[in-house]
Coordinates of N, CA and C in Angstrom, one line a residue:
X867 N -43.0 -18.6 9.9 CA -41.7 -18.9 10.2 C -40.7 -18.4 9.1
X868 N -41.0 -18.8 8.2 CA -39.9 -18.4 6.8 C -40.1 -16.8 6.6
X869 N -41.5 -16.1 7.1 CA -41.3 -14.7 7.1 C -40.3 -13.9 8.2
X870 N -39.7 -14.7 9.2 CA -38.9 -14.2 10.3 C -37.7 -14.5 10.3
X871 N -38.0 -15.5 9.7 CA -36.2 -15.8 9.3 C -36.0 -15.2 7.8
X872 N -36.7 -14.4 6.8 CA -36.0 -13.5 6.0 C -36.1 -12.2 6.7
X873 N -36.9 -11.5 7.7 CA -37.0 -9.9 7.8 C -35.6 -10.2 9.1
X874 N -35.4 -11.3 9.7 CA -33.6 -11.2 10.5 C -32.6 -11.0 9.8
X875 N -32.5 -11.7 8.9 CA -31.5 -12.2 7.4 C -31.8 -10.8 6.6
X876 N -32.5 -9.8 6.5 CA -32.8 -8.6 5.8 C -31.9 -7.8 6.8
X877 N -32.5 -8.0 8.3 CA -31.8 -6.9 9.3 C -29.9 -6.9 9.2
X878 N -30.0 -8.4 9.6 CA -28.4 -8.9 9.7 C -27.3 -8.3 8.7
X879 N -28.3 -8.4 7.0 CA -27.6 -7.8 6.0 C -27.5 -6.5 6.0
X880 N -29.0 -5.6 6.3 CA -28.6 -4.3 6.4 C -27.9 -3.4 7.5
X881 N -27.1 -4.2 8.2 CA -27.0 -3.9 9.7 C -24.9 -3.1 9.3
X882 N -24.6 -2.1 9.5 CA -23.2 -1.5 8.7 C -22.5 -2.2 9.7
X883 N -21.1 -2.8 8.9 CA -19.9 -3.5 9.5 C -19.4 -2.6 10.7
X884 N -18.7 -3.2 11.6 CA -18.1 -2.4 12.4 C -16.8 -2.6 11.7
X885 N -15.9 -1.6 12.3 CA -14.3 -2.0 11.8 C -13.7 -2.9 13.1
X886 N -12.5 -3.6 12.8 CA -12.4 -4.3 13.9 C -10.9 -3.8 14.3
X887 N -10.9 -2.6 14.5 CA -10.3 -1.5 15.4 C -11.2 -0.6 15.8
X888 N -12.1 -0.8 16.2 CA -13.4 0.3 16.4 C -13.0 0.1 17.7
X889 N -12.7 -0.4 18.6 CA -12.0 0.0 20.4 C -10.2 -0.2 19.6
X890 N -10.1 0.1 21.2 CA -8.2 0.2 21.2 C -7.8 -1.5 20.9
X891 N -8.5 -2.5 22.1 CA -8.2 -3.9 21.8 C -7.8 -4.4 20.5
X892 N -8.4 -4.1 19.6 CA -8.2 -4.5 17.8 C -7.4 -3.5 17.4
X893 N -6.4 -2.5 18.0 CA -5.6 -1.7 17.1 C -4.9 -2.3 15.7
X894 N -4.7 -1.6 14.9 CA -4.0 -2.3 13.6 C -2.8 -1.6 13.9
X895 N -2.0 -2.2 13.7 CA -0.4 -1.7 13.3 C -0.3 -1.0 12.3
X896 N 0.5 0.2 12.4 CA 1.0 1.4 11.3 C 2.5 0.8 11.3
X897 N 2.6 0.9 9.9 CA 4.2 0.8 9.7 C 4.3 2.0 9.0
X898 N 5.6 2.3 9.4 CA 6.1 4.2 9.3 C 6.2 4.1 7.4
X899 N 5.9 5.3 7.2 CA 6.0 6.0 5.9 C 4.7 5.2 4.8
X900 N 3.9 4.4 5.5 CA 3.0 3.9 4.9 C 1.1 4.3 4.6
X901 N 1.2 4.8 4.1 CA -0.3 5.6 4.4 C -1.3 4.2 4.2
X902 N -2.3 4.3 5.3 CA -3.5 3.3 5.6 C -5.0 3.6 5.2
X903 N -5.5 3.9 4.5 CA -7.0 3.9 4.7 C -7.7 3.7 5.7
X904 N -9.0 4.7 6.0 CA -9.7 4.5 7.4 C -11.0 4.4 6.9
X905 N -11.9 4.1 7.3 CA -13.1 4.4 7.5 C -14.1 4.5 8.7
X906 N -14.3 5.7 9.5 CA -15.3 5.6 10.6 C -16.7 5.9 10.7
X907 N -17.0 5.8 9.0 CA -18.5 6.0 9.0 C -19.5 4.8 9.8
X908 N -19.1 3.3 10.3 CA -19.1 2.6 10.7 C -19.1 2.6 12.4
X909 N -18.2 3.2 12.4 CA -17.5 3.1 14.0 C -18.0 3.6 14.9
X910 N -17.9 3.1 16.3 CA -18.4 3.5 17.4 C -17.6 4.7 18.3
X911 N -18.4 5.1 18.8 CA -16.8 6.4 19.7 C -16.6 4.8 21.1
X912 N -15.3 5.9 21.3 CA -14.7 4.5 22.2 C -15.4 5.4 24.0
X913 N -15.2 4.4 24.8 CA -15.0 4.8 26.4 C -14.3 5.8 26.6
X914 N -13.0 5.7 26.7 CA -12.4 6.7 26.9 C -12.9 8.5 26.0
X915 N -12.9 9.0 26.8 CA -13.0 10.7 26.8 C -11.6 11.4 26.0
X916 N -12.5 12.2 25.2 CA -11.5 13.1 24.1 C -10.9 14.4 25.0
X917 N -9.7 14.2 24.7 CA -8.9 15.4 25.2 C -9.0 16.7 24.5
X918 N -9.8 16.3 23.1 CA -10.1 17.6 22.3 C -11.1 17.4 21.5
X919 N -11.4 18.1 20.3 CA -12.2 17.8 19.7 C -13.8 18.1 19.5
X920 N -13.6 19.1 20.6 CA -15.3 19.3 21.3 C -16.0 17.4 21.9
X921 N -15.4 17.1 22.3 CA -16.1 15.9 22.7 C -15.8 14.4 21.7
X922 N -15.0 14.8 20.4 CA -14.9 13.8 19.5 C -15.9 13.5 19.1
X923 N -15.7 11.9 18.5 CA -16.8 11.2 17.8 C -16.8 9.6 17.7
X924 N -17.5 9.3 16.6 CA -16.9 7.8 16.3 C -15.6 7.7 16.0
X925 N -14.7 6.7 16.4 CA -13.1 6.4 16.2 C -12.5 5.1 16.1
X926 N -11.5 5.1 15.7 CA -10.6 3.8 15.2 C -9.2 3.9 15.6
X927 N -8.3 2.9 16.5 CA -7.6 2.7 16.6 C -6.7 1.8 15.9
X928 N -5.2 2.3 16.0 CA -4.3 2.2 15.1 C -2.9 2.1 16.7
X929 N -1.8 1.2 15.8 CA -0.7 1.1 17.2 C 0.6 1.4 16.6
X930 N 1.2 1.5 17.3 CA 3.0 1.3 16.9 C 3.8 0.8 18.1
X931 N 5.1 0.5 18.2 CA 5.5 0.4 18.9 C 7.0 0.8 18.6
X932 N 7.3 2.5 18.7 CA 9.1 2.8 19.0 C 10.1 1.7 19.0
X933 N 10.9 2.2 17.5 CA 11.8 1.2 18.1 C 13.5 2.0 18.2
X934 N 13.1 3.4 18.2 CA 14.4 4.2 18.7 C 13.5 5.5 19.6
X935 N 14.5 6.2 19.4 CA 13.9 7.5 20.0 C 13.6 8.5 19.0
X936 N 13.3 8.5 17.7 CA 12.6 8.8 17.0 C 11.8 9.5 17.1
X937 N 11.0 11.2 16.7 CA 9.9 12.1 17.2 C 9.0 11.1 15.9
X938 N 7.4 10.9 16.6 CA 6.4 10.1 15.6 C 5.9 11.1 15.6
X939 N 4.9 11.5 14.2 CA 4.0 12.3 13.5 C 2.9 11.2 13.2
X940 N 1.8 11.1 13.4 CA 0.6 10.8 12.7 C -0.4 11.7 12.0
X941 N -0.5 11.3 10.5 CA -1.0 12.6 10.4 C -2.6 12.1 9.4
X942 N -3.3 12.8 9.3 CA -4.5 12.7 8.1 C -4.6 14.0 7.3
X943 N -3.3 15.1 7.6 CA -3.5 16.4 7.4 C -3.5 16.0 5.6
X944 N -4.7 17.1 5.0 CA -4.8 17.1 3.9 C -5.4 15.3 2.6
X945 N -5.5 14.8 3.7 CA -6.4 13.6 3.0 C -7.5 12.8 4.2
X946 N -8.4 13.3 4.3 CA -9.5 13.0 4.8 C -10.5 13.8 4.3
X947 N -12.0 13.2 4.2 CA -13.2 13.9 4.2 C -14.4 14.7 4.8
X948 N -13.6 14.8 6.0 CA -14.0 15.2 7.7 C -12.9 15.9 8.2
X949 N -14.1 16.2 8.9 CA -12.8 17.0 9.9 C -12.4 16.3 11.4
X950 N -11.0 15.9 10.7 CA -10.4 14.8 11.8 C -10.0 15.6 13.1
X951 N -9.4 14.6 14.0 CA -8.8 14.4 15.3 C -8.1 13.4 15.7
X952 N -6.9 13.4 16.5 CA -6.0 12.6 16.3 C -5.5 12.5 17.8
X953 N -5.5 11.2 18.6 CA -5.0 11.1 19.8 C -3.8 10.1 19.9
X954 N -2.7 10.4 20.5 CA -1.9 9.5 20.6 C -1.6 9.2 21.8
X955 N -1.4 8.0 22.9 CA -1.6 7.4 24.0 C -0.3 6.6 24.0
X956 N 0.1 6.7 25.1 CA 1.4 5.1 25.6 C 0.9 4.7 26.7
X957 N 1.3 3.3 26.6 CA 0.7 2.6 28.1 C 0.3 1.0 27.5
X958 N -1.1 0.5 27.7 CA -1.9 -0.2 27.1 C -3.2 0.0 27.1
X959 N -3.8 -0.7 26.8 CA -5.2 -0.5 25.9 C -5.9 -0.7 27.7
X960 N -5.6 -1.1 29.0 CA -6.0 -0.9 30.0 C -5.7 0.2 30.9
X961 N -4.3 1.2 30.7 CA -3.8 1.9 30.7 C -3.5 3.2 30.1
X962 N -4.0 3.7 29.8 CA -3.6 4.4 28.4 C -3.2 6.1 29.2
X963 N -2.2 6.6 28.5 CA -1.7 8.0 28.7 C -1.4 8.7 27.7
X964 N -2.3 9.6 28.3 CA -2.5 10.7 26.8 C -0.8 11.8 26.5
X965 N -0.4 11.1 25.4 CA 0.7 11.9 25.0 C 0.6 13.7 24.2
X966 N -0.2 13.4 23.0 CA -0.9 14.4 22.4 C -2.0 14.0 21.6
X967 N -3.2 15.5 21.4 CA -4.2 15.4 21.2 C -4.0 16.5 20.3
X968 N -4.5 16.4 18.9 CA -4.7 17.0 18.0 C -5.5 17.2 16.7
X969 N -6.3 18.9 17.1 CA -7.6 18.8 16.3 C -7.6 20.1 14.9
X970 N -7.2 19.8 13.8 CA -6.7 21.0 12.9 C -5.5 21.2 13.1
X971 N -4.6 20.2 12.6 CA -3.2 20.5 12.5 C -3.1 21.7 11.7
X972 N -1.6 22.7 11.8 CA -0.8 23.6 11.0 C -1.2 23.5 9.9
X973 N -1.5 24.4 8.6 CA -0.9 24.1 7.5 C -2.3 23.0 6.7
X974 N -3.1 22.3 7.5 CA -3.9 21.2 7.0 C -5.2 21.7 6.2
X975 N -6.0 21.6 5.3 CA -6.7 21.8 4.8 C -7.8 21.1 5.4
X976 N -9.5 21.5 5.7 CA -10.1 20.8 5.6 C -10.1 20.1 7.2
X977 N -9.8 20.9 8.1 CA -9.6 20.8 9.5 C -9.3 19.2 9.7
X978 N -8.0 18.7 9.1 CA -7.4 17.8 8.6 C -6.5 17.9 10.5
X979 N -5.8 16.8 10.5 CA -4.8 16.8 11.7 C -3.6 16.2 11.8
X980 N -3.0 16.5 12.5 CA -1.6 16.0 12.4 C -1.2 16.4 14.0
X981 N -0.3 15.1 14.7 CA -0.1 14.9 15.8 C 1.3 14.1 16.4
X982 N 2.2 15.3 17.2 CA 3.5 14.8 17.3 C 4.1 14.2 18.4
X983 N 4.3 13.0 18.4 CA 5.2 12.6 20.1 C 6.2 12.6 19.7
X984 N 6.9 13.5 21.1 CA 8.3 13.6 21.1 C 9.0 13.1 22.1
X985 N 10.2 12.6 22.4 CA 10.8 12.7 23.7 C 10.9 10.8 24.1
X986 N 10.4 10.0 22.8 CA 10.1 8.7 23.7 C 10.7 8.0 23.6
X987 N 10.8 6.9 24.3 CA 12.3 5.6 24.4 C 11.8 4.7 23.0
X988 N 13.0 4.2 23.3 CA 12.9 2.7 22.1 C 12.1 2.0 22.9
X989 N 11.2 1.4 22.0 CA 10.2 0.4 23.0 C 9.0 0.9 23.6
X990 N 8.7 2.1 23.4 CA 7.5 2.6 23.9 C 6.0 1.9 22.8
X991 N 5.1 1.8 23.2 CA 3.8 1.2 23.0 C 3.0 2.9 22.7
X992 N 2.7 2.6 21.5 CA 2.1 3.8 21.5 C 0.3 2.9 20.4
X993 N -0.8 4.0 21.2 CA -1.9 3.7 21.0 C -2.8 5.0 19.7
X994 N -2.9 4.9 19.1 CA -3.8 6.2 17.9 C -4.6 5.6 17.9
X995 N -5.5 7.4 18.0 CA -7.5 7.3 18.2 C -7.3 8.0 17.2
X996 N -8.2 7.5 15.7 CA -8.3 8.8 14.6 C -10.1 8.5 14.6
X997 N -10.7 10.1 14.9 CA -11.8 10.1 15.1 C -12.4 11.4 14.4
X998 N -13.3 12.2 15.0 CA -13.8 13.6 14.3 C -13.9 14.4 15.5
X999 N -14.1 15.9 14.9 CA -14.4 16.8 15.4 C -15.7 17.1 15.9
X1000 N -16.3 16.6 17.5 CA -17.8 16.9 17.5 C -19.1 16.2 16.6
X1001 N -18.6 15.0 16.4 CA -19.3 14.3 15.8 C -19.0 14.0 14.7
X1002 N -18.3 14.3 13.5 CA -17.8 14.2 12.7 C -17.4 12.7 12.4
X1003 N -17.5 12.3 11.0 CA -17.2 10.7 10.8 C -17.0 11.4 9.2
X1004 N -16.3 10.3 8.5 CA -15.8 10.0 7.0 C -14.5 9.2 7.0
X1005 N -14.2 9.2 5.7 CA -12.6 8.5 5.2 C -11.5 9.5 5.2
X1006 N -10.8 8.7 5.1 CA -9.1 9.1 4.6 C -8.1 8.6 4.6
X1007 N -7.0 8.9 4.6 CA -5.6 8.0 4.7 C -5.1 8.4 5.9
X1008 N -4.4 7.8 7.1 CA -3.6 7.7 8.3 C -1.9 7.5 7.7
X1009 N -1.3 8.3 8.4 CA 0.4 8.0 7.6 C 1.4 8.1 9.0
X1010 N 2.1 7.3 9.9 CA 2.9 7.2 10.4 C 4.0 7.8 10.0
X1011 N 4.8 8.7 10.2 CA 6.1 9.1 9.7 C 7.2 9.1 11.0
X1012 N 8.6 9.1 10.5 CA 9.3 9.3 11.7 C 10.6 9.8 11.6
X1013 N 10.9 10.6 13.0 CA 11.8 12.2 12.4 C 13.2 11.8 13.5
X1014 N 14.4 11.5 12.8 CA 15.4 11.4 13.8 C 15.7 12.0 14.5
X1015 N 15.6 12.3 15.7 CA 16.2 13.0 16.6 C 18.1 12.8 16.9
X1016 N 18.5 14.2 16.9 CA 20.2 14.1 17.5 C 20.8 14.1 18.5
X1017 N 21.2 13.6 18.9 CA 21.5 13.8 20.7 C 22.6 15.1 20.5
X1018 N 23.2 15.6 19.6 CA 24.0 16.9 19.6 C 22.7 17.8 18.5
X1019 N 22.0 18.1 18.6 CA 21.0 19.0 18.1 C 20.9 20.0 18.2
X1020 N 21.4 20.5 20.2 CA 21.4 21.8 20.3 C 22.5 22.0 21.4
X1021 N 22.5 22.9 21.8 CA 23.6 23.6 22.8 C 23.4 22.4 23.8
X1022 N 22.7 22.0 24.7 CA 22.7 21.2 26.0 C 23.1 19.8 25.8
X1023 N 23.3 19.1 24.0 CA 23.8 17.9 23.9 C 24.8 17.9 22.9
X1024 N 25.9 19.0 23.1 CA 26.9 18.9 22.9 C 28.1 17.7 22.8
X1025 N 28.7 17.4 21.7 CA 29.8 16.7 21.7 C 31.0 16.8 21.9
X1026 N 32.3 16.5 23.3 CA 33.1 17.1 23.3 C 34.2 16.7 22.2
X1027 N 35.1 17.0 21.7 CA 35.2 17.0 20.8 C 36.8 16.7 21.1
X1028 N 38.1 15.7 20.9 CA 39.4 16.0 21.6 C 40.5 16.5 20.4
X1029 N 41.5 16.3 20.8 CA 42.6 17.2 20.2 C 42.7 16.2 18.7
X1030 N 43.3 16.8 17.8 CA 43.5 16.1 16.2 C 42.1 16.0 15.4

């Protein structure tokens, strides 16, 4: 008896944490300009199917929620140990719609990624899958950033402008 209840208590201990964002349900919240540490050496790939990536891998979700019309960047370009992938989704964790999918961002070292929504209301629900490339797992930092958009930016949102 005491031999079964230590080789359980052996397994239990050697058994790797999951993270508890390892599905979408447990997302963690990103607050913009803040870089997060990840780890998906741990993690499970989720249900849902990768839009890129060769098939993905193990992954970890992360959330936000818009609170202007703001273009969001998610990036791991240049601080991870793998070669990441980056999904960003609106809807909910029962719902989900793939906004952008991105595997080797521009510019990123180390087939690093970086992933841009544009176009979205205040209020929008947005869902991040940071996972690997074809199997791929390790660490890095996740960084929300966010890029003002102008409603006079270019020729079609013009300001009329009146006399004086």
């Amino acid at each position: 008896m005491k031999k079964t209840s230590f080789l359980l208590a052996a397994a239990a201990l050697a058994a790797p944490a999951v993270a508890q964002n390892d599905e979408c349900a447990g997302a963690i919240a990103l607050a913009p300009s803040t870089p997060t540490a990840f780890d998906t050496t741990a993690a499970t790939p989720s249900a849902t199917a990768w839009n890129c990536a060769t098939g993905g891998a193990a992954d970890i979700w992360f959330s936000y929620t818009t609170t202007s019309s703001d273009d969001v960047t998610v990036s791991t370009c240049n601080n991870a140990t793998y070669d990441t992938a980056i999904e960003i989704f609106s809807g909910d964790c029962g719902n989900l719609s793939l906004i952008v999918c991105n595997d080797d961002g521009t510019g990123c070292t180390g087939f690093t990624s970086e992933a841009v929504a544009s176009g979205l209301s205040a209020g929008t629900d947005l869902f991040i899958r940071v996972g690997g490339w074809n199997g791929s797992t390790g660490t890095g930092t996740v960084e929300l950033t966010l890029e003002t958009v102008l409603e006079n930016d270019d020729c079609g949102g013009a300001i009329a402008l009146g006399p004086g």
